[in-house]
PDB file of C-alpha atoms in Angstrom:
ATOM      1  CA  MET A   1     -98.241 -59.208  49.199  1.00 52.00           C
ATOM      2  CA  ARG A   2     -97.634 -56.331  47.031  1.00 56.00           C
ATOM      3  CA  GLN A   3     -99.938 -57.689  44.401  1.00 61.00           C
ATOM      4  CA  LEU A   4    -102.385 -56.845  46.646  1.00 66.00           C
ATOM      5  CA  ASP A   5    -101.667 -53.490  47.488  1.00 69.00           C
ATOM      6  CA  PRO A   6     -97.686 -52.697  46.309  1.00 72.00           C
ATOM      7  CA  GLU A   7     -98.173 -49.367  47.752  1.00 76.00           C
ATOM      8  CA  LEU A   8     -98.217 -51.246  50.828  1.00 73.00           C
ATOM      9  CA  ASP A   9     -95.334 -50.830  53.462  1.00 75.00           C
ATOM     10  CA  VAL A  10     -95.693 -53.490  55.966  1.00 74.00           C
ATOM     11  CA  THR A  11     -92.599 -52.063  58.191  1.00 77.00           C
ATOM     12  CA  GLN A  12     -94.704 -48.779  58.579  1.00 79.00           C
ATOM     13  CA  ALA A  13     -97.780 -50.578  58.966  1.00 79.00           C
ATOM     14  CA  ALA A  14     -96.498 -52.997  61.600  1.00 81.00           C
ATOM     15  CA  LEU A  15     -93.880 -50.313  63.954  1.00 83.00           C
ATOM     16  CA  PRO A  16     -96.927 -49.245  65.883  1.00 84.00           C
ATOM     17  CA  TYR A  17     -97.210 -52.764  67.082  1.00 83.00           C
ATOM     18  CA  ALA A  18     -94.103 -53.143  67.381  1.00 82.00           C
ATOM     19  CA  LYS A  19     -93.422 -50.333  69.609  1.00 83.00           C
ATOM     20  CA  GLN A  20     -96.813 -50.876  71.548  1.00 83.00           C
ATOM     21  CA  LEU A  21     -94.849 -54.471  72.313  1.00 82.00           C
ATOM     22  CA  LEU A  22     -91.616 -53.335  73.586  1.00 79.00           C
ATOM     23  CA  TYR A  23     -93.961 -50.483  75.939  1.00 78.00           C
ATOM     24  CA  ASP A  24     -96.201 -53.512  77.309  1.00 74.00           C
ATOM     25  CA  ARG A  25     -93.240 -55.595  77.876  1.00 73.00           C
ATOM     26  CA  TYR A  26     -90.335 -53.275  79.307  1.00 70.00           C
ATOM     27  CA  SER A  27     -92.484 -50.910  80.509  1.00 71.00           C
ATOM     28  CA  PRO A  28     -91.308 -49.918  84.311  1.00 67.00           C
ATOM     29  CA  ALA A  29     -94.383 -51.450  85.956  1.00 66.00           C
ATOM     30  CA  SER A  30     -93.129 -54.914  84.619  1.00 63.00           C
ATOM     31  CA  MET A  31     -89.471 -55.031  85.859  1.00 58.00           C
ATOM     32  CA  SER A  32     -89.883 -56.138  88.697  1.00 59.00           C
ATOM     33  CA  GLY A  33     -86.158 -57.599  88.631  1.00 59.00           C
ATOM     34  CA  GLY A  34     -83.136 -55.598  87.628  1.00 66.00           C
ATOM     35  CA  PHE A  35     -81.648 -53.555  85.560  1.00 68.00           C
ATOM     36  CA  LEU A  36     -79.069 -56.570  84.107  1.00 69.00           C
ATOM     37  CA  ARG A  37     -82.511 -58.830  83.921  1.00 75.00           C
ATOM     38  CA  VAL A  38     -84.162 -56.570  81.838  1.00 74.00           C
ATOM     39  CA  LEU A  39     -80.551 -55.634  79.397  1.00 79.00           C
ATOM     40  CA  LEU A  40     -80.826 -59.741  79.214  1.00 82.00           C
ATOM     41  CA  GLN A  41     -84.443 -59.722  78.119  1.00 83.00           C
ATOM     42  CA  LEU A  42     -84.098 -56.702  75.440  1.00 84.00           C
ATOM     43  CA  GLN A  43     -81.123 -58.473  74.353  1.00 87.00           C
ATOM     44  CA  GLY A  44     -83.041 -61.435  73.440  1.00 87.00           C
ATOM     45  CA  PHE A  45     -86.146 -59.647  72.157  1.00 85.00           C
ATOM     46  CA  LEU A  46     -84.088 -57.841  69.673  1.00 86.00           C
ATOM     47  CA  GLN A  47     -81.890 -61.069  68.250  1.00 88.00           C
ATOM     48  CA  ASP A  48     -85.904 -63.071  67.751  1.00 88.00           C
ATOM     49  CA  THR A  49     -87.537 -60.000  66.419  1.00 88.00           C
ATOM     50  CA  PRO A  50     -85.839 -60.121  62.919  1.00 88.00           C
ATOM     51  CA  GLN A  51     -86.400 -63.792  62.560  1.00 89.00           C
ATOM     52  CA  GLN A  52     -89.620 -63.361  63.565  1.00 88.00           C
ATOM     53  CA  LEU A  53     -90.636 -60.615  61.608  1.00 87.00           C
ATOM     54  CA  ALA A  54     -89.062 -62.241  58.757  1.00 87.00           C
ATOM     55  CA  GLN A  55     -91.380 -65.242  59.299  1.00 87.00           C
ATOM     56  CA  ILE A  56     -94.807 -63.380  59.322  1.00 84.00           C
ATOM     57  CA  LEU A  57     -93.814 -61.675  56.431  1.00 86.00           C
ATOM     58  CA  MET A  58     -93.050 -64.943  54.453  1.00 86.00           C
ATOM     59  CA  ASP A  59     -96.314 -66.066  55.769  1.00 84.00           C
ATOM     60  CA  LEU A  60     -98.008 -63.141  54.412  1.00 83.00           C
ATOM     61  CA  GLU A  61     -96.134 -63.264  50.818  1.00 84.00           C
ATOM     62  CA  GLY A  62     -96.887 -67.061  51.190  1.00 84.00           C
ATOM     63  CA  GLY A  63    -100.895 -66.418  52.145  1.00 82.00           C
ATOM     64  CA  LYS A  64    -100.359 -68.613  54.678  1.00 83.00           C
ATOM     65  CA  PHE A  65    -100.850 -65.526  57.518  1.00 78.00           C
ATOM     66  CA  ASN A  66    -105.082 -65.768  58.701  1.00 80.00           C
ATOM     67  CA  VAL A  67    -106.196 -64.037  60.713  1.00 78.00           C
ATOM     68  CA  ASN A  68    -109.930 -64.745  62.132  1.00 80.00           C
ATOM     69  CA  VAL A  69    -112.327 -62.687  64.589  1.00 77.00           C
ATOM     70  CA  ARG A  70    -114.869 -64.160  66.071  1.00 80.00           C
ATOM     71  CA  SER A  71    -117.781 -62.368  68.506  1.00 81.00           C
ATOM     72  CA  ASP A  72    -120.505 -63.641  70.207  1.00 80.00           C
ATOM     73  CA  GLU A  73    -122.379 -60.171  69.486  1.00 85.00           C
ATOM     74  CA  LEU A  74    -121.524 -60.626  65.622  1.00 84.00           C
ATOM     75  CA  SER A  75    -123.340 -63.900  65.146  1.00 83.00           C
ATOM     76  CA  ARG A  76    -126.388 -62.836  67.295  1.00 83.00           C
ATOM     77  CA  LEU A  77    -126.173 -59.868  64.839  1.00 86.00           C
ATOM     78  CA  ASN A  78    -125.740 -62.313  61.497  1.00 86.00           C
ATOM     79  CA  THR A  79    -128.862 -64.455  63.497  1.00 84.00           C
ATOM     80  CA  ASN A  80    -130.972 -61.381  63.639  1.00 85.00           C
ATOM     81  CA  VAL A  81    -130.403 -59.925  60.254  1.00 89.00           C
ATOM     82  CA  LYS A  82    -131.047 -63.103  58.593  1.00 90.00           C
ATOM     83  CA  ALA A  83    -134.589 -63.693  60.285  1.00 86.00           C
ATOM     84  CA  LEU A  84    -135.354 -59.900  59.527  1.00 89.00           C
ATOM     85  CA  GLY A  85    -134.810 -61.052  56.056  1.00 90.00           C
ATOM     86  CA  ILE A  86    -137.042 -63.888  55.987  1.00 89.00           C
ATOM     87  CA  LEU A  87    -139.529 -61.138  57.389  1.00 88.00           C
ATOM     88  CA  LEU A  88    -139.895 -58.989  55.211  1.00 91.00           C
ATOM     89  CA  PHE A  89    -139.584 -61.451  52.298  1.00 92.00           C
ATOM     90  CA  THR A  90    -142.878 -63.484  53.555  1.00 91.00           C
ATOM     91  CA  GLY A  91    -143.877 -60.207  54.035  1.00 90.00           C
ATOM     92  CA  MET A  92    -143.607 -59.076  50.172  1.00 93.00           C
ATOM     93  CA  LEU A  93    -144.961 -62.200  49.442  1.00 92.00           C
ATOM     94  CA  ALA A  94    -147.993 -62.029  51.456  1.00 92.00           C
ATOM     95  CA  SER A  95    -148.645 -58.539  50.580  1.00 92.00           C
ATOM     96  CA  GLY A  96    -148.061 -59.559  46.590  1.00 92.00           C
ATOM     97  CA  LEU A  97    -150.805 -62.639  47.501  1.00 91.00           C
ATOM     98  CA  ILE A  98    -153.111 -60.014  49.107  1.00 92.00           C
ATOM     99  CA  VAL A  99    -153.636 -57.344  46.338  1.00 92.00           C
ATOM    100  CA  GLY A 100    -153.238 -59.647  43.672  1.00 91.00           C
ATOM    101  CA  ALA A 101    -156.544 -61.698  45.467  1.00 91.00           C
ATOM    102  CA  PHE A 102    -158.580 -58.639  45.194  1.00 90.00           C
ATOM    103  CA  SER A 103    -157.266 -57.465  41.608  1.00 90.00           C
ATOM    104  CA  LEU A 104    -158.572 -60.315  40.850  1.00 89.00           C
ATOM    105  CA  VAL A 105    -161.790 -60.088  43.202  1.00 88.00           C
ATOM    106  CA  GLY A 106    -162.526 -56.321  41.388  1.00 88.00           C
ATOM    107  CA  ARG A 107    -162.112 -57.935  37.823  1.00 87.00           C
ATOM    108  CA  ALA A 108    -164.507 -60.913  38.167  1.00 87.00           C
ATOM    109  CA  SER A 109    -166.579 -58.543  39.856  1.00 85.00           C
ATOM    110  CA  GLU A 110    -167.312 -55.615  37.621  1.00 84.00           C
ATOM    111  CA  GLY A 111    -169.844 -55.117  35.588  1.00 81.00           C
ATOM    112  CA  VAL A 112    -171.741 -57.563  37.961  1.00 80.00           C
ATOM    113  CA  GLY A 113    -174.037 -56.219  40.847  1.00 81.00           C
ATOM    114  CA  GLN A 114    -172.508 -58.268  43.774  1.00 85.00           C
ATOM    115  CA  THR A 115    -168.641 -59.518  44.811  1.00 85.00           C
ATOM    116  CA  VAL A 116    -167.701 -62.786  43.568  1.00 87.00           C
ATOM    117  CA  TRP A 117    -165.160 -64.420  44.532  1.00 87.00           C
ATOM    118  CA  PRO A 118    -163.195 -66.531  42.387  1.00 90.00           C
ATOM    119  CA  LEU A 119    -161.009 -69.070  43.456  1.00 91.00           C
ATOM    120  CA  ALA A 120    -157.524 -68.083  42.734  1.00 89.00           C
ATOM    121  CA  ALA A 121    -157.937 -65.260  44.459  1.00 90.00           C
ATOM    122  CA  LEU A 122    -159.469 -67.415  47.448  1.00 91.00           C
ATOM    123  CA  ILE A 123    -156.244 -69.471  47.751  1.00 93.00           C
ATOM    124  CA  GLY A 124    -154.063 -66.332  47.388  1.00 91.00           C
ATOM    125  CA  LEU A 125    -155.858 -64.953  50.561  1.00 92.00           C
ATOM    126  CA  SER A 126    -155.522 -68.233  51.890  1.00 93.00           C
ATOM    127  CA  LEU A 127    -151.683 -68.640  51.149  1.00 93.00           C
ATOM    128  CA  ALA A 128    -151.109 -64.736  52.257  1.00 93.00           C
ATOM    129  CA  ALA A 129    -152.943 -65.848  55.624  1.00 92.00           C
ATOM    130  CA  MET A 130    -151.078 -68.900  56.298  1.00 93.00           C
ATOM    131  CA  LEU A 131    -147.528 -66.980  55.660  1.00 91.00           C
ATOM    132  CA  PHE A 132    -148.988 -64.371  57.817  1.00 91.00           C
ATOM    133  CA  GLY A 133    -149.463 -66.991  60.886  1.00 90.00           C
ATOM    134  CA  ALA A 134    -146.430 -68.806  60.060  1.00 89.00           C
ATOM    135  CA  ALA A 135    -144.486 -65.171  60.164  1.00 87.00           C
ATOM    136  CA  LEU A 136    -146.306 -64.211  63.764  1.00 86.00           C
ATOM    137  CA  SER A 137    -145.873 -67.746  65.002  1.00 86.00           C
ATOM    138  CA  TRP A 138    -141.963 -67.695  64.561  1.00 82.00           C
ATOM    139  CA  THR A 139    -141.185 -64.071  65.815  1.00 81.00           C
ATOM    140  CA  LEU A 140    -143.471 -64.687  68.758  1.00 81.00           C
ATOM    141  CA  LEU A 141    -141.663 -68.364  68.862  1.00 79.00           C
ATOM    142  CA  SER A 142    -138.398 -67.981  68.177  1.00 75.00           C
ATOM    143  CA  GLY A 143    -135.927 -68.225  71.300  1.00 64.00           C
ATOM    144  CA  ARG A 144    -138.512 -69.427  73.423  1.00 61.00           C
ATOM    145  CA  VAL A 145    -138.882 -73.166  71.958  1.00 55.00           C
ATOM    146  CA  LYS A 146    -136.109 -75.484  72.271  1.00 61.00           C
ATOM    147  CA  LYS A 147    -135.300 -76.896  69.095  1.00 60.00           C
ATOM    148  CA  ILE A 148    -136.080 -80.286  68.014  1.00 63.00           C
ATOM    149  CA  SER A 149    -133.232 -82.630  66.621  1.00 66.00           C
ATOM    150  CA  LEU A 150    -134.430 -84.563  63.881  1.00 68.00           C
ATOM    151  CA  ARG A 151    -131.068 -86.953  63.999  1.00 71.00           C
ATOM    152  CA  ARG A 152    -132.367 -88.365  67.118  1.00 66.00           C
ATOM    153  CA  PHE A 153    -135.494 -89.583  65.340  1.00 70.00           C
ATOM    154  CA  LEU A 154    -133.402 -90.640  61.886  1.00 73.00           C
ATOM    155  CA  LYS A 155    -131.295 -93.230  63.994  1.00 65.00           C
TER     156      LYS A 155
END
């Protein structure tokens, strides 16, 4: 732990959480029993806390302390960002194919009185049209069509 941040004081970082835990556990709203019962709970808490803090510190120093955060909104956001990246890449690729195809048409038609369509330009425009159609279909149909599992066909 000291190698990651030598200036980090774990006790100062954990102190607000310990205060909140004490307040939540021993607030007047949670004291439904008598005063003696509360004192016994406080005694047990005070006896267990140093051992628990020592265990947490040992886990931190040993690298065994893991915190996992999971959120449905984050996974949905992650999926949307990935989809946006794929669509942007597809759009840039299709744009490059269109510019390249028309550049080929312009060079082939230079000095000739009519427009010449080279085969490479036609292939580039066809690929751009297919990419556009695939991106448009994917955008319009995503979330509406049930995914097909290939596992049932592979059995």
